[in-house]
Each structure stands twice: as C-alpha cells, then as structure tokens.
Coordinates of C-alpha atoms in Angstrom, one line a residue:
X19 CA 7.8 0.5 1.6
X20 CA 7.4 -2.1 -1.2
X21 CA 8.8 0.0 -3.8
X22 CA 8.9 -2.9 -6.5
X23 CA 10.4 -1.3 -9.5
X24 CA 10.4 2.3 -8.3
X25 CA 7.4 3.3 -11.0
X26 CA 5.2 5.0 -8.4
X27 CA 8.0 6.1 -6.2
X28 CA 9.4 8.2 -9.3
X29 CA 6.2 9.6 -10.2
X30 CA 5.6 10.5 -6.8
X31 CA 8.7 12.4 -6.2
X32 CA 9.5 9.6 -3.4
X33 CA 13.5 9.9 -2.5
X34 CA 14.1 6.5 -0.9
X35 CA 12.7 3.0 -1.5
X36 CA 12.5 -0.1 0.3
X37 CA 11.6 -3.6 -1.0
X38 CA 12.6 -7.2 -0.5
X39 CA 13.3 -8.2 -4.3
X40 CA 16.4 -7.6 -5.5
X41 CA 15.8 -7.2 -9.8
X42 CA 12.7 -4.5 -9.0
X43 CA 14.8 -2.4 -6.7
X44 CA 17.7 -2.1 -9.5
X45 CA 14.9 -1.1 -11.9
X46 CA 14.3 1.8 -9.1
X47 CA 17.3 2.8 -8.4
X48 CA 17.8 3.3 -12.1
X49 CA 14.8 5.6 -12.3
X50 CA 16.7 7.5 -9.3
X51 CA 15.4 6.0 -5.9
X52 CA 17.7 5.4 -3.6
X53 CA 16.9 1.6 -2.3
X54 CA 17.3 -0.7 0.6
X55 CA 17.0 -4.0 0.6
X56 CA 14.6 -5.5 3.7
X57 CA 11.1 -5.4 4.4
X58 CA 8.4 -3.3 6.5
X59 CA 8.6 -5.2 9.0
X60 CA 11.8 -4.4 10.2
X61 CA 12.2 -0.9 8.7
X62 CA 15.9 -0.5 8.7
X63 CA 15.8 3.7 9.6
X64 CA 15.8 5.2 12.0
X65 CA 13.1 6.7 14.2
X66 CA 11.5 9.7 12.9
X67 CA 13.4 9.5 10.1
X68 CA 10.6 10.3 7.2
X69 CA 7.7 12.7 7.0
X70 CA 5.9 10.3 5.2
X71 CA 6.5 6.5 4.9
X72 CA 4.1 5.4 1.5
X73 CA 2.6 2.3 1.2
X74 CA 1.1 1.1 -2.0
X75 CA -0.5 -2.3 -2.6
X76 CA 2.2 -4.0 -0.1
X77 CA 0.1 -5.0 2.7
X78 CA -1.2 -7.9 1.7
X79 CA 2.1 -9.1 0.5
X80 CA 3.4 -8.3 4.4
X81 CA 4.3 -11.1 6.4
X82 CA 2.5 -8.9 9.7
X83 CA 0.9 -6.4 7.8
X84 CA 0.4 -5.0 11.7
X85 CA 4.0 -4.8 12.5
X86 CA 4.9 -3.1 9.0
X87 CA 2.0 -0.2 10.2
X88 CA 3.8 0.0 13.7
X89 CA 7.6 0.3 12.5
X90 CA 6.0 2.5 9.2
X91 CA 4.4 4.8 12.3
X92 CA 7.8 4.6 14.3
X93 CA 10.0 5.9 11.6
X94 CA 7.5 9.2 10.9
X95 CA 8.8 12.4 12.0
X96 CA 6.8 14.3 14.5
X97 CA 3.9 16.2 12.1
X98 CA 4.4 13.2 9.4
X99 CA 2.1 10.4 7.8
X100 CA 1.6 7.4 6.5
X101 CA 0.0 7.3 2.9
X102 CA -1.1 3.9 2.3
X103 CA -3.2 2.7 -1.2
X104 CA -4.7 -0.2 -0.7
X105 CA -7.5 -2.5 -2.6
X106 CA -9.4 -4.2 0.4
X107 CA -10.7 -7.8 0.2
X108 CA -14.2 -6.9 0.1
X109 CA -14.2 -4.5 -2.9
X110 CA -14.8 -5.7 -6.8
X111 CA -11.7 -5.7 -7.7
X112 CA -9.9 -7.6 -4.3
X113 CA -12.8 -10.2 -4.7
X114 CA -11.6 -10.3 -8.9
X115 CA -7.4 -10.7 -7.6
X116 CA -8.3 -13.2 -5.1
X117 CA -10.3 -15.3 -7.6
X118 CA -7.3 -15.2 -9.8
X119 CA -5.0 -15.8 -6.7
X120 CA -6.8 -19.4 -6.4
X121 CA -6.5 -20.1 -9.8
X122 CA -2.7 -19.8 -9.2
X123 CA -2.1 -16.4 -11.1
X124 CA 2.1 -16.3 -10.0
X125 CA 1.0 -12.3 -8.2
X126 CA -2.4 -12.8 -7.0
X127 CA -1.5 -16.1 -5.3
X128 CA 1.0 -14.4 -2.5
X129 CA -1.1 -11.6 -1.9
X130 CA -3.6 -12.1 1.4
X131 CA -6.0 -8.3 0.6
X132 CA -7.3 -6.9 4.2
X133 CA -10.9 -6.4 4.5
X134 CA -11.4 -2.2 5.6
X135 CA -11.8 -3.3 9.2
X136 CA -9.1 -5.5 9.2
X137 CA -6.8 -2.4 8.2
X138 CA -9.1 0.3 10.3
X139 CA -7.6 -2.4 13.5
X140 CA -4.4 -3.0 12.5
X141 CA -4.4 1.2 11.9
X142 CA -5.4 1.8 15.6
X143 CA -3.2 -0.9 17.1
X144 CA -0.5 0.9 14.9
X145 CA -0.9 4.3 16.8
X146 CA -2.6 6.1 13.5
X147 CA -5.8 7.6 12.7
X148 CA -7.0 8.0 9.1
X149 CA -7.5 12.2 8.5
X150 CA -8.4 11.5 4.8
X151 CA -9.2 9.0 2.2
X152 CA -10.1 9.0 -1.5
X153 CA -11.6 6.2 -4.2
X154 CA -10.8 5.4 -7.7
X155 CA -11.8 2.2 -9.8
X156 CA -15.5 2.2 -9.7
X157 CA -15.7 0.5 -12.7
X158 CA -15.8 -3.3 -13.3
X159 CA -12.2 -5.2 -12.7
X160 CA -13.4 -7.4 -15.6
X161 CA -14.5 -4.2 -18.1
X162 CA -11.7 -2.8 -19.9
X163 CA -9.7 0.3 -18.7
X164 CA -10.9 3.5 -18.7
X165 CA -9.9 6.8 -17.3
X166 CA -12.0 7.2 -14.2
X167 CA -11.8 10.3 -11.9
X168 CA -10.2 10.4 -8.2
X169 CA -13.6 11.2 -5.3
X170 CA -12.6 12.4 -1.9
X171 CA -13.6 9.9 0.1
X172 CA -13.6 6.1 0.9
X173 CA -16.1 5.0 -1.6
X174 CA -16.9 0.8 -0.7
X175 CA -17.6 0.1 -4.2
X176 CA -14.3 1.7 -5.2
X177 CA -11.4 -0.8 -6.1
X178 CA -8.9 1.3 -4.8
X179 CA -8.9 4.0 -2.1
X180 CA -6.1 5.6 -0.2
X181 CA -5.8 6.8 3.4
X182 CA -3.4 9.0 5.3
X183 CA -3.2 8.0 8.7
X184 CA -1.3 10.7 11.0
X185 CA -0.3 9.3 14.6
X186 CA -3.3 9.2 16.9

C-alpha cells in the first residue's frame, strides 16, 4: 500500500502494488509489480487476500490513516501481517520533515507523521497487535548519510522503526 515507484516493493520481493499516483506506479510496474490504482483506504481486494499487506512511509500521506490499518487488517489471510515502516512525529527526523513541511518542501508539506501512540491506537482500533519492531536512523537527519545498523527493537530516538502487527 503506497507503492510510489515500486523501488522498495522490488527489493522486497513484493508481487502487487497499490498507489494513488499514476506516473510512480508505471515506474513499478516497469520494475515488475503488478499495480492498482486506488488508495488504502478502500483496498480494492479481496478479503484475506494477502499474507502480508506492507506499508512504508504511507500513513501520514493517508487520508484516515485508521481506515487504511482496518481494510490493510481485512485483506490479511488468516496467519498473515501487516509490516508497516513508519517515522513517527516525535522522532529526529519526523520533527526535521515536518520543519521542512512548513517551509513548503512540495513532499513534506502533505505528509501529517503519527506520534507512536497515535499509531499504537489506530493499531488496536485496527484489530492488530505489534509482535516485533526494529530501529534504524539514529543518527542526525541534518548529518550526512552514513551506513547505520538495523537494532531489534523500537528505539525512540531512532528515525525510523518498523512494526509487524499480526491480528489481535
């Protein structure tokens, strides 16, 4: 869900993207997605369809970033997950993206990042539980790029961390 230009789906080995934007999903289906047009919201599969739904950096761009988790929890096959990588409001880098979000950077400016307890809520409502997390981007948002390692773990001063939430 968000699949954008099908970068991470391809790496990831992911067989079926969804996004809004038409251009980025033509740039995925040329790396071999297959895409849909339409948005988490209104998943348009069927139920139990997937034994994983991933979600990467698309809830803050969500309209109901509530309703994507519930129709993302829907379409999971009994046994199945929901991967989601996230950078939370509250971390380094989500307080660096929404500075540059008010100073009217074209990505940053759409994008509304959850706070951990905002997504924790909208989790439970959702019918998941999170089995497993792990933290990358410790370092600075305004240092330059460096290799960092992944920790197990959801480390709050980490700029990104992902979860897998498994139905409740």
């Amino acid at each position: 869900v968000g699949v954008g230009s099908g970068r991470f789906a391809r790496a990831l080995g992911v067989g079926y993207g969804l996004d809004p934007a038409h251009a980025p999903l033509l740039l995925a289906a040329a790396r071999g997605v297959r895409v849909v047009r339409g948005v988490g919201e209104r998943l348009p599969f069927r139920d139990g369809a997937f034994g994983a739904v991933l979600v990467v950096v698309t809830l803050c761009f969500a309209d109901d970033p509530a309703l994507l988790l519930r129709e993302a929890r829907r379409v999971l096959r009994p046994g199945g997950g929901v991967v989601l990588g996230d950078v939370f409001a509250e971390s380094p880098w989500g307080e660096r993206y929404r500075e540059l979000g008010r100073a009217g950077h074209p990505f940053y400016s759409a994008a509304r990042f959850l706070t951990r307890e905002e997504l924790a809520g909208a989790l439970r409502a959702a019918g998941l539980r999170v089995v497993r997390a792990r933290s990358t981007l410790r370092q600075s948002p305004t240092d330059a790029p460096a290799p960092e390692p992944v920790i197990e773990g959801d480390d709050p001063d980490a700029g990104f961390v992902g979860w897998l939430a498994v139905p409740a």
